[in-house]
Backbone as numpy.savetxt, mean C-alpha at the origin, in Angstrom:
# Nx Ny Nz CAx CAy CAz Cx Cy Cz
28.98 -35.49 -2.91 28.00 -34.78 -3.71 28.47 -33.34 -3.92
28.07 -32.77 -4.92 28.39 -31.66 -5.53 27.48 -30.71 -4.57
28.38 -29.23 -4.34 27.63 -28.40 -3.34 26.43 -27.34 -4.30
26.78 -27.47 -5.84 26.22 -27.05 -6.82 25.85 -27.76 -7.74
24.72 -27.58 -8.47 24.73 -27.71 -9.62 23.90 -26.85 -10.63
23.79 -27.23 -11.72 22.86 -26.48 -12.73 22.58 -27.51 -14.03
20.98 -27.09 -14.02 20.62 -27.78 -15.05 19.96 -27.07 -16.23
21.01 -27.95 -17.06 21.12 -26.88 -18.82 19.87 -26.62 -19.41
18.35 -27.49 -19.02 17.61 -27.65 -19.94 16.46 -26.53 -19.36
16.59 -26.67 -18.22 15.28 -25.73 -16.90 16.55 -24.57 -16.94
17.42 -24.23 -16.99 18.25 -23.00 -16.62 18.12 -22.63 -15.43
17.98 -23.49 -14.45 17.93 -23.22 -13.26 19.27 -24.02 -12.16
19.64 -23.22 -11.67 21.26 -23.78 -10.29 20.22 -24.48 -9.19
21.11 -25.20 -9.17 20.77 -25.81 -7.55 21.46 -25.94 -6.05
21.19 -25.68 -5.37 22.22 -25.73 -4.10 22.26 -26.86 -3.20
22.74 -27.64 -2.44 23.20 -28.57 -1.50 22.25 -28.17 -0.33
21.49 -28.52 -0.03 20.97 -27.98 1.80 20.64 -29.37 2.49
21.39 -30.18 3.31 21.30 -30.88 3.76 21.03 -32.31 2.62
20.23 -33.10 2.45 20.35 -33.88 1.42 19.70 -33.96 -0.15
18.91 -32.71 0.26 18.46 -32.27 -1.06 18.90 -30.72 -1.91
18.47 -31.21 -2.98 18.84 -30.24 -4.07 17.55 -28.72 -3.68
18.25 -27.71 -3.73 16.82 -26.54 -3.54 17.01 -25.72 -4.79
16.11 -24.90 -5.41 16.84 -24.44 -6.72 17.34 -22.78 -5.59
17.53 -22.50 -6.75 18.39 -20.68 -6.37 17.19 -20.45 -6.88
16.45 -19.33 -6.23 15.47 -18.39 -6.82 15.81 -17.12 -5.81
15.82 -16.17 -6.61 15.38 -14.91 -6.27 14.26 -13.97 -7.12
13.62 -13.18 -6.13 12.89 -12.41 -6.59 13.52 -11.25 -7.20
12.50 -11.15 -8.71 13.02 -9.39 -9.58 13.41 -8.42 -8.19
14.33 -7.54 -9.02 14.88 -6.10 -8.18 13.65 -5.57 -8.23
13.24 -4.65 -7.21 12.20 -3.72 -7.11 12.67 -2.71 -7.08
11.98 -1.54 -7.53 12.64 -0.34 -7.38 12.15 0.48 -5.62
12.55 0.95 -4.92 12.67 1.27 -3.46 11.88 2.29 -3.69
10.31 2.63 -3.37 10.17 3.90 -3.24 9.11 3.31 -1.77
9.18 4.82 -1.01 8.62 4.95 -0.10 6.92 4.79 -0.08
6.54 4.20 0.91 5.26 3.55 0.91 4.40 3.94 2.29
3.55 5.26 2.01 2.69 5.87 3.31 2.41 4.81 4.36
0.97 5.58 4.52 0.02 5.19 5.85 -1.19 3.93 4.80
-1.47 4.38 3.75 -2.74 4.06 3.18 -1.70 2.96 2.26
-1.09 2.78 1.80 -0.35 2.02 1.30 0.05 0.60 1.75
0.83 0.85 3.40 0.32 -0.14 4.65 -0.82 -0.77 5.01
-1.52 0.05 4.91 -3.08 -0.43 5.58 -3.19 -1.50 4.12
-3.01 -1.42 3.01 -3.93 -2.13 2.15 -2.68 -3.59 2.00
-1.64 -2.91 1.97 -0.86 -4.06 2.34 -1.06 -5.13 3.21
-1.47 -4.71 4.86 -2.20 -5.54 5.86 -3.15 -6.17 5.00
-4.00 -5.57 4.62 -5.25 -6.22 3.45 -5.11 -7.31 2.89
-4.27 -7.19 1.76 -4.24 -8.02 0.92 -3.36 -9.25 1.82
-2.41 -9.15 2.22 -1.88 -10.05 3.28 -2.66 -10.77 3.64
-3.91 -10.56 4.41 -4.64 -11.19 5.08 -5.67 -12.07 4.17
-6.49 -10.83 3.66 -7.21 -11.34 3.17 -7.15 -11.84 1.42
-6.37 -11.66 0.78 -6.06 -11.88 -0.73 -4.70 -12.20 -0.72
-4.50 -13.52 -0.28 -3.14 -13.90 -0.40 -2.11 -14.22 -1.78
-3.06 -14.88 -2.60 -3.17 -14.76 -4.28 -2.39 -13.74 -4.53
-3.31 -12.42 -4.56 -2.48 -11.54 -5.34 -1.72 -10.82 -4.68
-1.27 -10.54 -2.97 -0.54 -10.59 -2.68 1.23 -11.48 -3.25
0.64 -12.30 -3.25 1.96 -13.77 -4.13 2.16 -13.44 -5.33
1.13 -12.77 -6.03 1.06 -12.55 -7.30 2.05 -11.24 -7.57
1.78 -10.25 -7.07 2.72 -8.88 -7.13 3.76 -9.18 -6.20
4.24 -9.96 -5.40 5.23 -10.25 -4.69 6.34 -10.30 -5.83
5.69 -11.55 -5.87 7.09 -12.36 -7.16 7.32 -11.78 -8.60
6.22 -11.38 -8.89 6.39 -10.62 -10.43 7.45 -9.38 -9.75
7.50 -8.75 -8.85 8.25 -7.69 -8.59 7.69 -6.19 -8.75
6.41 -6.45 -8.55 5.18 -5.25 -8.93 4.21 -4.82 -7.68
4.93 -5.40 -6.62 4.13 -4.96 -4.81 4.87 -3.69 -4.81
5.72 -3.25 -4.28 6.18 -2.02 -4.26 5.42 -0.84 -4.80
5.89 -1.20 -5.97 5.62 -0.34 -6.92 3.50 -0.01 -6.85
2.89 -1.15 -6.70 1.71 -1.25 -6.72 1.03 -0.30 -5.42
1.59 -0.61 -3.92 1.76 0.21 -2.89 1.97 1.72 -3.06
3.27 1.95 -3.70 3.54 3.14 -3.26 3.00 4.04 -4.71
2.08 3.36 -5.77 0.96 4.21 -6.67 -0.40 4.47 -5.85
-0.95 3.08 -5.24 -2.15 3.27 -4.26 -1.90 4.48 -3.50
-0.67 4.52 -2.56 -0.65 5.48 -1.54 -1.15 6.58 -2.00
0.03 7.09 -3.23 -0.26 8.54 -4.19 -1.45 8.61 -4.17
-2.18 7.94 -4.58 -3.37 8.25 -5.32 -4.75 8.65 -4.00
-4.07 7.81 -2.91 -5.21 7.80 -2.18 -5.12 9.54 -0.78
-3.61 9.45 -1.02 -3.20 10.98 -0.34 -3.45 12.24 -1.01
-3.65 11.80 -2.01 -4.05 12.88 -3.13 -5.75 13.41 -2.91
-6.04 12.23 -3.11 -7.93 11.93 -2.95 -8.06 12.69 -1.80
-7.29 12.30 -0.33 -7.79 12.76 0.88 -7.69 13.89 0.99
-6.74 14.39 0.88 -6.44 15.99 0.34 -7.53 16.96 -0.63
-7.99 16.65 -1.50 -8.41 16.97 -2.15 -10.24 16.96 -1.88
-10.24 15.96 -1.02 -12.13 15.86 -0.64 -12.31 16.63 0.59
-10.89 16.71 1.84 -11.09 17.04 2.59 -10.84 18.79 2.69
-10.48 19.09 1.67 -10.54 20.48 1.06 -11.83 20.85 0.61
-12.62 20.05 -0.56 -14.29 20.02 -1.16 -14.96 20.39 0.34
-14.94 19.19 1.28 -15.90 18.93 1.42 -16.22 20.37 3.18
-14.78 20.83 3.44 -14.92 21.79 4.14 -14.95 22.89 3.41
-15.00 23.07 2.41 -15.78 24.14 1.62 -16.89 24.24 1.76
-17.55 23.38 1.24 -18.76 22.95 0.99 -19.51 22.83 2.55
-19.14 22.91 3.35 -20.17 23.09 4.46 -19.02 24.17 5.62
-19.20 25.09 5.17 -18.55 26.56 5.44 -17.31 26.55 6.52
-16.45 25.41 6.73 -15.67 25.37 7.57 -14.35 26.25 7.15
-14.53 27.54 7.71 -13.70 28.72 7.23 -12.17 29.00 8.19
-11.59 29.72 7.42 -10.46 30.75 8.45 -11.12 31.20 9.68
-12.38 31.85 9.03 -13.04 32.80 9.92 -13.69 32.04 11.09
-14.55 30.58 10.51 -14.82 29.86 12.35 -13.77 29.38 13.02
-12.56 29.09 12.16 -11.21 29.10 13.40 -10.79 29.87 14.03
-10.84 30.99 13.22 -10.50 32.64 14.66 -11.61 32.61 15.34
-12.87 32.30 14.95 -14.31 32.70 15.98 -14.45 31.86 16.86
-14.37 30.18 16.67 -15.18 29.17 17.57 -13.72 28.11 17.46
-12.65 28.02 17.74 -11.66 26.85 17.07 -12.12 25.36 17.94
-13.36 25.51 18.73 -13.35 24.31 19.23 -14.58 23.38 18.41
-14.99 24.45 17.71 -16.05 24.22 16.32 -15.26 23.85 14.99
-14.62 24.50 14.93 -14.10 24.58 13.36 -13.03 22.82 14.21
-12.52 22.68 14.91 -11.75 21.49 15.57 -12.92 20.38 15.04
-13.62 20.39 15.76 -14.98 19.17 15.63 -15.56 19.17 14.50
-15.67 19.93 13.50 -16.19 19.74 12.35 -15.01 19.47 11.01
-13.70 20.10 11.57 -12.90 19.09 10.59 -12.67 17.90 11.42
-12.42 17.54 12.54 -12.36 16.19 12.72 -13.44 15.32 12.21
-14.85 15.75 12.50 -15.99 14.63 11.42 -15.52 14.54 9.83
-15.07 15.93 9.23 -14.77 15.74 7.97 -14.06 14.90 7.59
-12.44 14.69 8.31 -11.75 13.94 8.10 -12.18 12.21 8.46
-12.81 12.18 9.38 -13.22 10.56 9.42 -14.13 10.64 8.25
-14.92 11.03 7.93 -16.04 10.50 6.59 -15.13 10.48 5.52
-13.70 11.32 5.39 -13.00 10.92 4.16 -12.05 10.02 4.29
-11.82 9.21 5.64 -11.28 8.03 5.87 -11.85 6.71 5.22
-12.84 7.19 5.87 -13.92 6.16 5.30 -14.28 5.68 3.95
-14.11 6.96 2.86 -14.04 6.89 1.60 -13.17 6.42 1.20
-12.14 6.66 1.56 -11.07 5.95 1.30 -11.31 4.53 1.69
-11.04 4.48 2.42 -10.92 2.81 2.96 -12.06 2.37 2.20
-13.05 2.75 1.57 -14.01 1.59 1.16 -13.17 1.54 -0.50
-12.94 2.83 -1.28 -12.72 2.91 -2.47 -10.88 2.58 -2.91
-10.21 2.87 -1.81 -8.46 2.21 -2.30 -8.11 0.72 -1.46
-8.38 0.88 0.02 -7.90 0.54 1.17 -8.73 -1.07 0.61
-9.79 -1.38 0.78 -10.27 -2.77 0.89 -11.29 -3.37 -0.38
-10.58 -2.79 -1.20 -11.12 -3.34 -2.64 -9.83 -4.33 -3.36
């Protein structure tokens, strides 16, 4: 038996693996870009729970790329609320020189409530 073949009509090769024919498939090139914290997490996500479109952006060659836009978008967000929102309830320069074990505890609550936003609005949708 032939260790190859290819068939003209499907345009698809085939390889030898023990007594059957397997086709050659590879997945599209992806382009390599780096993929955060929030990017991961939704990755775990969909893995688990949305295997579909996990399979779905796998093979089209559009996970990567899909990841490392979520991340952007969602490091951006956190940044940006967790700036608002210690504005917005006077967490200053000035209570870090005065109280830093205050201004400590009140950005740490800040930052979990904008975890949270996140994770409900990028992370597990």
């Amino acid at each position: 038996m032939e260790k190859r073949i290819y068939n003209e009509q499907t345009g698809i090769s085939y390889t030898l693996q023990g007594d059957y024919y397997l086709p050659d498939l590879a997945l599209p090139e992806q382009e390599d870009k780096p993929i955060g914290l929030w990017g991961q997490r939704h990755l775990r996500y969909i893995k688990k729970h949305h295997k579909v479109r996990y399979t779905n952006l796998l093979t089209s060659g559009k996970l990567n790329e899909h990841l490392a836009d979520l991340d952007k978008q969602a490091e951006d967000m956190f940044f940006r609320l967790v700036k608002q929102m210690a504005e917005r309830e006077g967490v200053t320069e000035q209570l870090k020189e005065a109280d830093q074990m205050a201004w400590v505890a009140q950005m740490n609550n800040i930052r979990s409530r904008v975890v949270e936003i996140i994770n409900n609005d990028f992370i597990y949708n």
